[in-house]
Amino acid sequence: MKKIIFTEKAPAPIGPYNQAVLSGNTLYASGQIAINPASGELITDNINDETKQVMENIAAILEAADMTFENVVKASIFIMDMNNFAAINTVYGSYFNEKTAPARETVQVACLPKNVNVEISIIAVQ
């Protein structure tokens, strides 16, 4: 049985998908980009602010599922330019305890939705 997770504190889906799906005790969150859910504004002025908004969107989804970043077991990071890796990694890392951080991969891609610089998805377990 699956449960759809939705919060107005994260951007609404813009296609045939949900913010997240809870199946059993596992949460599968769709990739998040830097859309401010309150204003609908896309934040791409600098990579630090962009990554922070992505992580805040993920935090809102985790909260809606009664979880925190401590529940995250896997993250996938998609970036447009590997030269932004260090800055993205610094912001991303500030949301996790380094000793219990999730597994992850970071991949440079040719293009992302709305031409953003970073998209992150997660899997979390209760």
mmCIF file of C-alpha atoms in Angstrom:
data_model
loop_
_atom_site.group_PDB
_atom_site.id
_atom_site.type_symbol
_atom_site.label_atom_id
_atom_site.label_comp_id
_atom_site.label_asym_id
_atom_site.label_seq_id
_atom_site.Cartn_x
_atom_site.Cartn_y
_atom_site.Cartn_z
ATOM 1 C CA MET A 1 0.000 0.000 0.000
ATOM 2 C CA LYS A 2 1.331 3.430 -0.828
ATOM 3 C CA LYS A 3 0.513 6.796 0.683
ATOM 4 C CA ILE A 4 0.953 10.025 -1.247
ATOM 5 C CA ILE A 5 2.843 12.703 0.683
ATOM 6 C CA PHE A 6 2.028 16.323 -0.116
ATOM 7 C CA THR A 7 2.846 19.587 1.603
ATOM 8 C CA GLU A 8 2.247 23.172 0.584
ATOM 9 C CA LYS A 9 5.659 23.930 2.127
ATOM 10 C CA ALA A 10 7.334 22.410 -0.960
ATOM 11 C CA PRO A 11 6.698 23.131 -4.646
ATOM 12 C CA ALA A 12 3.621 21.462 -6.103
ATOM 13 C CA PRO A 13 4.287 18.856 -8.792
ATOM 14 C CA ILE A 14 4.201 20.224 -12.334
ATOM 15 C CA GLY A 15 3.477 16.910 -14.014
ATOM 16 C CA PRO A 16 2.117 13.419 -13.453
ATOM 17 C CA TYR A 17 4.056 12.716 -10.251
ATOM 18 C CA ASN A 18 3.853 13.417 -6.515
ATOM 19 C CA GLN A 19 6.214 15.172 -4.142
ATOM 20 C CA ALA A 20 6.769 11.841 -2.405
ATOM 21 C CA VAL A 21 5.332 8.382 -1.940
ATOM 22 C CA LEU A 22 5.472 6.451 1.327
ATOM 23 C CA SER A 23 5.468 2.689 0.778
ATOM 24 C CA GLY A 24 5.610 0.724 4.003
ATOM 25 C CA ASN A 25 8.247 2.539 6.022
ATOM 26 C CA THR A 26 10.164 3.865 2.999
ATOM 27 C CA LEU A 27 9.749 7.365 1.572
ATOM 28 C CA TYR A 28 10.617 8.023 -2.058
ATOM 29 C CA ALA A 29 10.830 11.772 -2.702
ATOM 30 C CA SER A 30 10.794 13.212 -6.189
ATOM 31 C CA GLY A 31 13.686 15.380 -7.284
ATOM 32 C CA GLN A 32 13.488 18.884 -5.881
ATOM 33 C CA ILE A 33 14.624 22.047 -7.584
ATOM 34 C CA ALA A 34 14.947 25.542 -6.140
ATOM 35 C CA ILE A 35 11.383 26.768 -6.391
ATOM 36 C CA ASN A 36 10.294 28.800 -3.390
ATOM 37 C CA PRO A 37 6.876 27.272 -2.604
ATOM 38 C CA ALA A 38 5.526 30.484 -1.049
ATOM 39 C CA SER A 39 6.278 32.734 -4.006
ATOM 40 C CA GLY A 40 6.649 30.254 -6.855
ATOM 41 C CA GLU A 41 9.941 31.998 -7.620
ATOM 42 C CA LEU A 42 12.795 29.974 -9.081
ATOM 43 C CA ILE A 43 16.027 30.710 -7.213
ATOM 44 C CA THR A 44 19.088 30.532 -9.428
ATOM 45 C CA ASP A 45 20.970 33.719 -8.488
ATOM 46 C CA ASN A 46 23.808 31.763 -6.870
ATOM 47 C CA ILE A 47 24.508 28.092 -6.284
ATOM 48 C CA ASN A 48 24.504 28.361 -2.476
ATOM 49 C CA ASP A 49 21.015 29.900 -2.314
ATOM 50 C CA GLU A 50 19.777 27.520 -4.985
ATOM 51 C CA THR A 51 21.033 24.450 -3.114
ATOM 52 C CA LYS A 52 19.668 25.754 0.200
ATOM 53 C CA GLN A 53 16.180 26.108 -1.321
ATOM 54 C CA VAL A 54 16.381 22.568 -2.706
ATOM 55 C CA MET A 55 17.321 21.254 0.725
ATOM 56 C CA GLU A 56 14.558 23.270 2.417
ATOM 57 C CA ASN A 57 12.044 21.768 -0.026
ATOM 58 C CA ILE A 58 13.302 18.303 0.893
ATOM 59 C CA ALA A 59 13.078 19.190 4.598
ATOM 60 C CA ALA A 60 9.416 20.166 4.141
ATOM 61 C CA ILE A 61 8.623 16.858 2.435
ATOM 62 C CA LEU A 62 10.423 14.909 5.155
ATOM 63 C CA GLU A 63 8.469 16.820 7.809
ATOM 64 C CA ALA A 64 5.180 16.033 6.036
ATOM 65 C CA ALA A 65 6.115 12.356 6.297
ATOM 66 C CA ASP A 66 7.081 12.707 9.998
ATOM 67 C CA MET A 67 10.769 12.256 9.186
ATOM 68 C CA THR A 68 13.986 14.274 9.299
ATOM 69 C CA PHE A 69 17.282 14.210 7.452
ATOM 70 C CA GLU A 70 18.379 11.514 9.929
ATOM 71 C CA ASN A 71 15.932 9.169 8.146
ATOM 72 C CA VAL A 72 17.533 9.701 4.727
ATOM 73 C CA VAL A 73 19.393 6.605 3.533
ATOM 74 C CA LYS A 74 20.073 7.575 -0.104
ATOM 75 C CA ALA A 75 20.408 10.823 -2.026
ATOM 76 C CA SER A 76 20.863 11.496 -5.714
ATOM 77 C CA ILE A 77 22.328 14.825 -6.800
ATOM 78 C CA PHE A 78 22.125 15.976 -10.396
ATOM 79 C CA ILE A 79 24.153 19.051 -11.344
ATOM 80 C CA MET A 80 24.672 20.996 -14.535
ATOM 81 C CA ASP A 81 28.309 21.896 -13.873
ATOM 82 C CA MET A 82 30.705 19.772 -11.834
ATOM 83 C CA ASN A 83 32.589 22.992 -11.021
ATOM 84 C CA ASN A 84 29.704 23.741 -8.611
ATOM 85 C CA PHE A 85 30.240 20.453 -6.745
ATOM 86 C CA ALA A 86 32.166 21.918 -3.791
ATOM 87 C CA ALA A 87 29.594 24.652 -3.122
ATOM 88 C CA ILE A 88 26.656 22.245 -3.473
ATOM 89 C CA ASN A 89 28.404 19.710 -1.240
ATOM 90 C CA THR A 90 28.996 22.313 1.490
ATOM 91 C CA VAL A 91 25.325 23.344 1.642
ATOM 92 C CA TYR A 92 24.077 19.748 1.280
ATOM 93 C CA GLY A 93 26.450 18.565 4.015
ATOM 94 C CA SER A 94 25.164 21.144 6.478
ATOM 95 C CA TYR A 95 21.853 19.245 6.628
ATOM 96 C CA PHE A 96 23.414 15.940 7.704
ATOM 97 C CA ASN A 97 25.469 14.509 10.524
ATOM 98 C CA GLU A 98 28.631 13.424 8.705
ATOM 99 C CA LYS A 99 28.842 10.185 10.699
ATOM 100 C CA THR A 100 25.308 9.115 9.717
ATOM 101 C CA ALA A 101 25.063 10.777 6.285
ATOM 102 C CA PRO A 102 23.262 8.784 3.584
ATOM 103 C CA ALA A 103 24.729 6.978 0.620
ATOM 104 C CA ARG A 104 24.666 9.144 -2.492
ATOM 105 C CA GLU A 105 25.813 9.786 -5.997
ATOM 106 C CA THR A 106 26.443 13.070 -7.766
ATOM 107 C CA VAL A 107 26.090 13.168 -11.530
ATOM 108 C CA GLN A 108 26.677 15.953 -14.021
ATOM 109 C CA VAL A 109 23.854 16.092 -16.548
ATOM 110 C CA ALA A 110 23.258 17.937 -19.813
ATOM 111 C CA CYS A 111 20.071 19.706 -18.717
ATOM 112 C CA LEU A 112 17.660 19.892 -15.786
ATOM 113 C CA PRO A 113 14.032 21.070 -15.537
ATOM 114 C CA LYS A 114 13.662 24.844 -15.913
ATOM 115 C CA ASN A 115 17.430 25.005 -16.618
ATOM 116 C CA VAL A 116 18.274 24.862 -12.912
ATOM 117 C CA ASN A 117 21.779 24.087 -11.696
ATOM 118 C CA VAL A 118 20.943 21.370 -9.166
ATOM 119 C CA GLU A 119 18.222 18.798 -8.468
ATOM 120 C CA ILE A 120 18.234 16.423 -5.495
ATOM 121 C CA SER A 121 16.054 13.418 -4.699
ATOM 122 C CA ILE A 122 16.096 11.252 -1.581
ATOM 123 C CA ILE A 123 14.968 7.957 -0.142
ATOM 124 C CA ALA A 124 14.254 7.844 3.596
ATOM 125 C CA VAL A 125 13.267 5.067 5.994
ATOM 126 C CA GLN A 126 11.303 5.375 9.259
#
